Coordinates of C-alpha atoms and ligand atoms in Angstrom, one line a residue:
M14 CA 0.0 0.0 0.1
A15 CA 1.1 3.5 -0.7
P16 CA 2.6 5.2 2.3
N17 CA 0.0 8.0 2.3
I18 CA -2.8 5.4 2.9
I19 CA -3.0 5.0 6.7
C20 CA -5.4 2.5 8.1
R21 CA -5.5 3.6 11.8
K22 CA -8.8 3.1 13.5
S23 CA -11.0 6.2 13.5
W24 CA -10.8 6.7 17.3
E25 CA -7.0 7.0 17.0
L26 CA -7.3 9.9 14.7
K27 CA -7.0 13.4 16.1
G28 CA -8.9 15.5 13.7
L29 CA -12.2 14.0 13.0
E30 CA -13.6 17.3 11.9
E31 CA -13.8 17.8 8.2
T32 CA -11.1 19.9 6.5
P33 CA -11.6 21.7 3.1
E34 CA -10.2 20.1 0.1
S35 CA -7.9 23.0 -0.1
A36 CA -6.3 22.5 3.4
F37 CA -3.0 21.3 2.1
L38 CA -2.4 24.8 0.5
N39 CA 0.6 26.7 2.1
R40 CA 0.0 29.6 4.4
R41 CA 0.5 32.3 1.9
Q42 CA -2.1 30.8 -0.5
L43 CA -4.5 30.3 2.4
M44 CA -4.3 33.8 3.6
A45 CA -5.0 35.1 0.1
G46 CA -8.0 32.7 -0.2
F47 CA -9.3 33.8 3.2
G48 CA -9.6 37.4 2.1
A49 CA -11.7 36.4 -0.8
A50 CA -13.7 34.1 1.3
T51 CA -14.7 36.8 3.7
A52 CA -15.6 39.3 1.0
I53 CA -17.9 36.8 -1.0
G54 CA -19.2 35.1 2.1
A55 CA -20.6 38.3 3.5
A56 CA -22.6 38.8 0.3
G57 CA -24.0 35.3 0.1
G58 CA -27.8 35.3 -0.2
F59 CA -29.8 32.6 1.3
S60 CA -31.8 31.5 -1.7
A61 CA -29.5 32.8 -4.4
G62 CA -30.1 31.2 -7.7
L63 CA -33.3 29.4 -7.0
A64 CA -35.4 31.9 -9.1
Q65 CA -33.1 31.7 -12.1
A66 CA -34.6 28.3 -13.2
A67 CA -37.7 30.0 -14.5
E68 CA -35.7 32.0 -17.2
D69 CA -34.0 28.8 -18.5
P70 CA -35.2 27.7 -22.0
S71 CA -35.1 24.1 -20.9
A72 CA -37.4 24.8 -17.9
K73 CA -40.6 23.7 -19.6
L74 CA -39.1 20.1 -19.8
Y75 CA -39.1 19.7 -16.0
P76 CA -39.9 17.7 -13.9
F77 CA -38.4 14.7 -15.6
K78 CA -40.0 11.3 -14.9
R79 CA -38.4 9.7 -11.8
N80 CA -36.6 6.4 -12.3
E81 CA -37.9 4.4 -9.4
A82 CA -34.9 2.0 -9.5
F83 CA -32.9 4.5 -7.4
V84 CA -34.1 4.5 -3.8
L85 CA -32.5 6.2 -0.8
D86 CA -32.3 5.2 2.8
R87 CA -32.6 8.8 4.1
D88 CA -34.6 12.0 3.4
L89 CA -33.6 14.4 0.6
T90 CA -31.5 17.3 1.6
P91 CA -33.8 20.4 1.5
E92 CA -33.1 22.6 -1.4
D93 CA -32.3 25.6 0.8
V94 CA -29.6 23.6 2.6
N95 CA -28.0 22.2 -0.5
S96 CA -28.1 25.5 -2.5
T97 CA -26.2 27.4 0.1
Y98 CA -23.4 24.9 0.8
N99 CA -21.4 24.1 -2.2
N100 CA -18.0 23.3 -3.4
F101 CA -17.3 25.3 -6.7
Y102 CA -13.7 26.6 -6.4
E103 CA -14.2 28.7 -9.6
F104 CA -16.3 30.9 -7.4
G105 CA -14.3 30.7 -4.2
S106 CA -12.6 28.1 -2.0
H107 CA -15.2 27.9 0.7
K108 CA -18.9 26.8 0.8
Q109 CA -20.8 30.1 0.5
I110 CA -20.4 30.6 -3.2
S111 CA -24.1 30.6 -4.2
K112 CA -24.3 34.4 -4.7
A113 CA -21.0 34.6 -6.6
A114 CA -22.0 31.8 -8.8
Q115 CA -24.9 33.7 -10.2
A116 CA -22.2 35.4 -12.5
L117 CA -22.1 32.1 -14.4
K118 CA -23.6 32.6 -17.9
V119 CA -25.4 29.3 -18.9
R120 CA -26.7 30.3 -22.3
P121 CA -25.5 30.0 -25.0
W122 CA -23.6 26.9 -23.9
T123 CA -21.8 24.7 -26.2
L124 CA -20.4 21.2 -25.5
T125 CA -17.4 20.1 -27.5
I126 CA -17.0 16.4 -28.0
D127 CA -13.7 15.5 -29.4
G128 CA -10.6 13.2 -29.3
L129 CA -11.0 9.5 -30.3
V130 CA -14.5 9.7 -31.9
E131 CA -15.9 9.0 -35.4
K132 CA -16.6 12.7 -35.8
P133 CA -15.7 15.5 -33.4
M134 CA -18.6 17.9 -32.8
E135 CA -20.0 20.9 -31.0
I136 CA -23.5 20.8 -29.8
G137 CA -25.7 23.4 -28.0
I138 CA -26.9 22.3 -24.6
D139 CA -30.5 22.6 -25.6
D140 CA -30.0 20.5 -28.8
L141 CA -28.2 17.9 -26.7
I142 CA -31.0 17.7 -24.0
A143 CA -33.5 17.3 -26.8
K144 CA -31.7 14.2 -28.1
M145 CA -31.2 12.4 -24.7
P146 CA -33.5 10.1 -22.6
L147 CA -34.4 12.3 -19.6
E148 CA -35.1 11.0 -16.1
E149 CA -34.9 11.9 -12.5
R150 CA -32.8 9.9 -10.0
L151 CA -32.4 10.2 -6.2
Y152 CA -28.6 10.0 -5.4
R153 CA -26.4 10.3 -2.5
L154 CA -23.3 12.6 -2.7
R155 CA -20.4 12.1 -0.3
C156 CA -17.7 14.7 -0.2
V157 CA -14.2 13.7 0.6
E158 CA -14.4 16.3 3.5
A159 CA -16.9 13.8 5.3
W160 CA -20.3 15.5 4.8
S161 CA -23.0 14.2 2.7
M162 CA -26.2 15.1 0.9
T163 CA -29.1 13.3 -0.9
I164 CA -30.3 15.0 -4.0
P165 CA -33.0 14.5 -6.7
W166 CA -31.0 15.0 -9.9
S167 CA -32.4 15.4 -13.4
G168 CA -30.5 14.3 -16.4
F169 CA -29.5 11.5 -18.7
S170 CA -27.1 8.6 -18.4
L171 CA -23.5 9.3 -19.4
K172 CA -23.8 6.0 -21.2
S173 CA -26.4 7.5 -23.6
L174 CA -24.0 10.5 -24.3
V175 CA -21.1 8.1 -24.9
E176 CA -23.3 6.2 -27.5
F177 CA -24.2 9.4 -29.2
A178 CA -20.5 10.5 -29.4
K179 CA -19.4 7.3 -31.1
P180 CA -16.0 6.8 -29.6
L181 CA -13.4 4.7 -31.5
S182 CA -12.2 1.4 -29.9
S183 CA -8.8 3.0 -29.2
A184 CA -10.6 5.3 -26.6
K185 CA -9.8 4.1 -23.0
F186 CA -10.8 7.1 -20.9
V187 CA -13.2 9.9 -21.0
R188 CA -11.8 13.4 -20.0
F189 CA -14.2 16.2 -18.8
E190 CA -13.4 19.9 -18.7
T191 CA -15.1 22.8 -17.0
F192 CA -15.4 26.3 -18.6
L193 CA -12.4 28.7 -18.3
D194 CA -13.3 32.5 -17.9
K195 CA -11.9 34.3 -14.9
S196 CA -13.8 37.4 -15.8
M197 CA -16.9 35.5 -14.9
A198 CA -15.5 33.1 -12.3
S199 CA -13.3 35.1 -9.8
G200 CA -11.9 31.9 -8.3
Q201 CA -10.1 31.2 -11.6
G202 CA -7.9 34.3 -10.8
Q203 CA -6.3 32.1 -8.1
S204 CA -3.3 31.2 -10.1
W205 CA -2.1 28.4 -7.8
Y206 CA -4.9 26.2 -9.1
P207 CA -4.6 24.3 -12.4
W208 CA -7.6 25.7 -14.2
P209 CA -9.7 24.7 -15.9
Y210 CA -11.1 21.9 -13.7
V211 CA -10.6 18.5 -15.3
E212 CA -11.9 15.0 -14.3
G213 CA -11.8 11.6 -15.9
L214 CA -13.3 8.1 -16.0
T215 CA -12.4 4.8 -17.5
M216 CA -14.7 3.9 -20.5
A217 CA -16.1 1.1 -18.3
E218 CA -17.0 3.6 -15.5
A219 CA -18.4 6.0 -18.0
T220 CA -20.7 3.4 -19.5
N221 CA -21.8 2.1 -16.1
D222 CA -25.6 2.8 -15.5
L223 CA -24.9 4.8 -12.4
A224 CA -22.9 7.6 -14.2
L225 CA -25.4 10.4 -14.7
M226 CA -25.1 13.7 -16.6
V227 CA -27.0 16.2 -14.7
T228 CA -29.0 19.1 -16.2
G229 CA -31.3 19.8 -13.3
A230 CA -32.1 19.3 -9.6
Y231 CA -35.2 19.5 -7.5
G232 CA -37.4 19.2 -10.6
K233 CA -36.1 22.2 -12.4
P234 CA -32.9 23.3 -14.4
L235 CA -29.8 23.3 -12.3
A236 CA -29.2 26.3 -10.1
K237 CA -25.9 27.8 -11.1
Q238 CA -24.1 26.9 -7.9
Y239 CA -24.7 23.1 -8.6
G240 CA -22.6 23.5 -11.9
A241 CA -25.3 24.5 -14.5
P242 CA -26.0 23.7 -17.2
L243 CA -24.3 20.3 -17.3
R244 CA -22.4 18.4 -14.6
L245 CA -21.7 14.8 -13.5
A246 CA -23.1 12.9 -10.7
L247 CA -21.0 9.8 -9.7
P248 CA -22.5 8.7 -6.3
W249 CA -20.0 5.9 -5.6
K250 CA -17.1 8.3 -5.8
Y251 CA -16.0 11.2 -3.7
G252 CA -17.8 14.4 -4.7
F253 CA -14.9 16.0 -6.4
K254 CA -15.2 13.6 -9.3
S255 CA -18.7 15.0 -10.1
I256 CA -17.3 17.9 -12.3
K257 CA -19.5 20.9 -12.8
S258 CA -20.3 23.2 -15.8
I259 CA -18.7 21.0 -18.4
V260 CA -17.8 22.5 -21.8
K261 CA -15.8 19.6 -23.2
I262 CA -15.8 15.9 -23.2
S263 CA -12.8 14.1 -24.9
F264 CA -12.2 10.5 -25.6
V265 CA -8.6 9.7 -24.9
E266 CA -6.0 6.8 -24.6
E267 CA -4.2 8.0 -21.5
E268 CA -5.6 8.3 -17.9
P269 CA -6.4 12.0 -17.5
K270 CA -4.9 14.0 -14.6
N271 CA -7.7 15.4 -12.6
F272 CA -7.7 18.8 -10.9
W273 CA -7.2 17.6 -7.3
Q274 CA -4.5 15.1 -8.4
V275 CA -2.4 18.1 -9.8
V276 CA -3.0 20.2 -6.7
G277 CA -2.3 17.5 -4.1
P278 CA -0.4 14.6 -5.9
N279 CA 0.0 12.7 -2.8
E280 CA -3.7 12.9 -1.7
Y281 CA -6.1 12.5 -4.5
G282 CA -6.0 9.5 -6.9
F283 CA -7.7 9.0 -10.2
Y284 CA -10.4 6.5 -9.0
A285 CA -11.4 8.1 -5.7
N286 CA -14.0 5.6 -4.8
V287 CA -15.7 6.0 -1.5
N288 CA -14.1 3.6 1.1
P289 CA -14.7 4.1 4.8
E290 CA -11.7 2.0 5.7
V291 CA -9.1 4.1 3.9
N292 CA -8.7 7.2 5.9
H293 CA -7.7 10.6 4.5
K294 CA -4.2 11.6 5.6
R295 CA -5.8 14.2 8.1
W296 CA -9.2 12.7 8.9
S297 CA -11.2 9.5 9.1
Q298 CA -13.6 8.5 6.4
A299 CA -15.4 6.0 8.6
T300 CA -18.4 8.4 9.1
E301 CA -20.0 11.3 7.5
R302 CA -22.0 14.3 8.7
V303 CA -25.4 14.3 7.0
L304 CA -25.6 18.0 6.1
H305 CA -29.3 18.6 6.9
T306 CA -29.5 16.7 10.2
G307 CA -25.9 17.4 11.4
K308 CA -25.9 13.8 12.6
R309 CA -22.9 11.5 11.8
V310 CA -23.7 8.1 10.2
P311 CA -21.4 5.4 8.9
T312 CA -19.9 5.7 5.5
L313 CA -20.5 2.7 3.2
L314 CA -18.1 1.1 0.7
Y315 CA -18.8 2.7 -2.7
N316 CA -21.1 5.0 -0.8
G317 CA -23.7 2.1 -0.7
Y318 CA -23.6 1.5 -4.5
G319 CA -21.3 -1.6 -4.5
E320 CA -23.9 -3.8 -6.1
Q321 CA -23.8 -1.6 -9.3
V322 CA -20.1 -0.8 -9.4
A323 CA -17.9 -3.2 -7.5
G324 CA -17.4 -5.3 -10.6
L325 CA -15.6 -2.4 -12.2
Y326 CA -12.7 -2.8 -9.8
A327 CA -12.4 -6.6 -9.5
G328 CA -8.8 -7.6 -9.2
M329 CA -7.7 -4.1 -8.4
E330 CA -7.7 -4.5 -4.5
D331 CA -4.0 -4.3 -4.2
Q332 CA -3.6 -1.2 -6.4
K333 CA -3.9 2.3 -5.1
I334 CA -7.3 2.9 -6.4
W335 CA -8.8 5.0 -3.7
Y336 CA -6.2 7.7 -3.2
Ligands
MTE27 N1 -15.7 22.5 -11.8 C1 -15.9 22.1 -10.5 N2 -16.5 21.0 -10.3 C2 -16.6 20.5 -9.0 C3 -16.0 21.3 -7.9 C4 -15.4 22.4 -8.2 O1 -14.8 23.1 -7.4 N3 -15.4 22.9 -9.5 N4 -16.1 20.8 -6.6 C5 -16.4 19.3 -6.5 C6 -16.7 18.9 -5.2 S1 -15.3 18.9 -4.1 C7 -17.9 18.5 -4.7 S2 -18.1 17.8 -3.2 C8 -19.0 18.7 -5.6 C9 -20.1 19.5 -4.9 O2 -21.3 19.6 -5.6 P1 -22.4 20.4 -4.9 O3 -21.9 21.8 -4.6 O4 -23.5 20.5 -5.9 O5 -22.9 19.7 -3.6 O6 -18.8 19.2 -6.8 C10 -17.5 18.9 -7.4 N5 -17.4 19.4 -8.7
MO28 MO1 -15.9 17.5 -2.3

């Protein structure tokens, strides 16, 4: 096992409290980030962004029909809790970014599909939505910082988008990229981060039924702070894999380096599957704080989705697949 994976029991760990993804940053960077956090945090509105849905041209398509195959063991996180506690570093390295995120311009929005595909293309978000099989699913989200939510997402399977893209057999991975525009997203002015945000999946992961491309939540188009107009939801992986505000999907041969791997090379691996037995360097992953109750509950292997995804990792137990 890699030296950074420590398997001490949770009660031996000092810092059970969650720490932001950015906690490894050096003091100078933290101080700079702090100034911005205070300024934006003070302006954060309680229900910022919830009204925006009405102006969205795709609003008339909602709500999507719920896929009853996805059931939860806990209540949904209320919308006002979810919409005011977000990780979206493009708009600040703290949770109160909902107000700042309203600067995100979600139309026109073009998705580029390129790399190892039959024919690279660009497609407008509304044209794409019109071609995809739309559904609603209730999913958990487990952040690596040890808090969790439960969310009614609207969208379509990533599998259906992969089929639409017609990748070549030489494609081994899918690479996702977020927009890049620091005039719109002040966080992208923080030069120590490797913008734009990038994520990746193996082809097998991308075509697993659980991988969801998200266009909406709570029965309407995505509020901007959730990563409008197109994000991923990968409920068996830590939240940072669920990349927001996607502008490009590339089919590639090599394993993409994701944002957090570049920022903290000894911390965040490519797979980042939820595993309560593999502690983070500075805190336990054995339990999670349910955001809307404040209660700690046990974290489950693959965040409870083992039945659907464990097969993807058969034979990989000895590899460093979590971190
Ligand atoms: N582009 C981008 N995508 C991102 C992030 C980000 O900072 N930028 N944060 C990630 C993290 S750490 C988490 S936990 C989830 C949070 O999603 P939510 O704010 O909708 O709960 O988004 C993920 N996707
Ligand atoms: Mo996260």
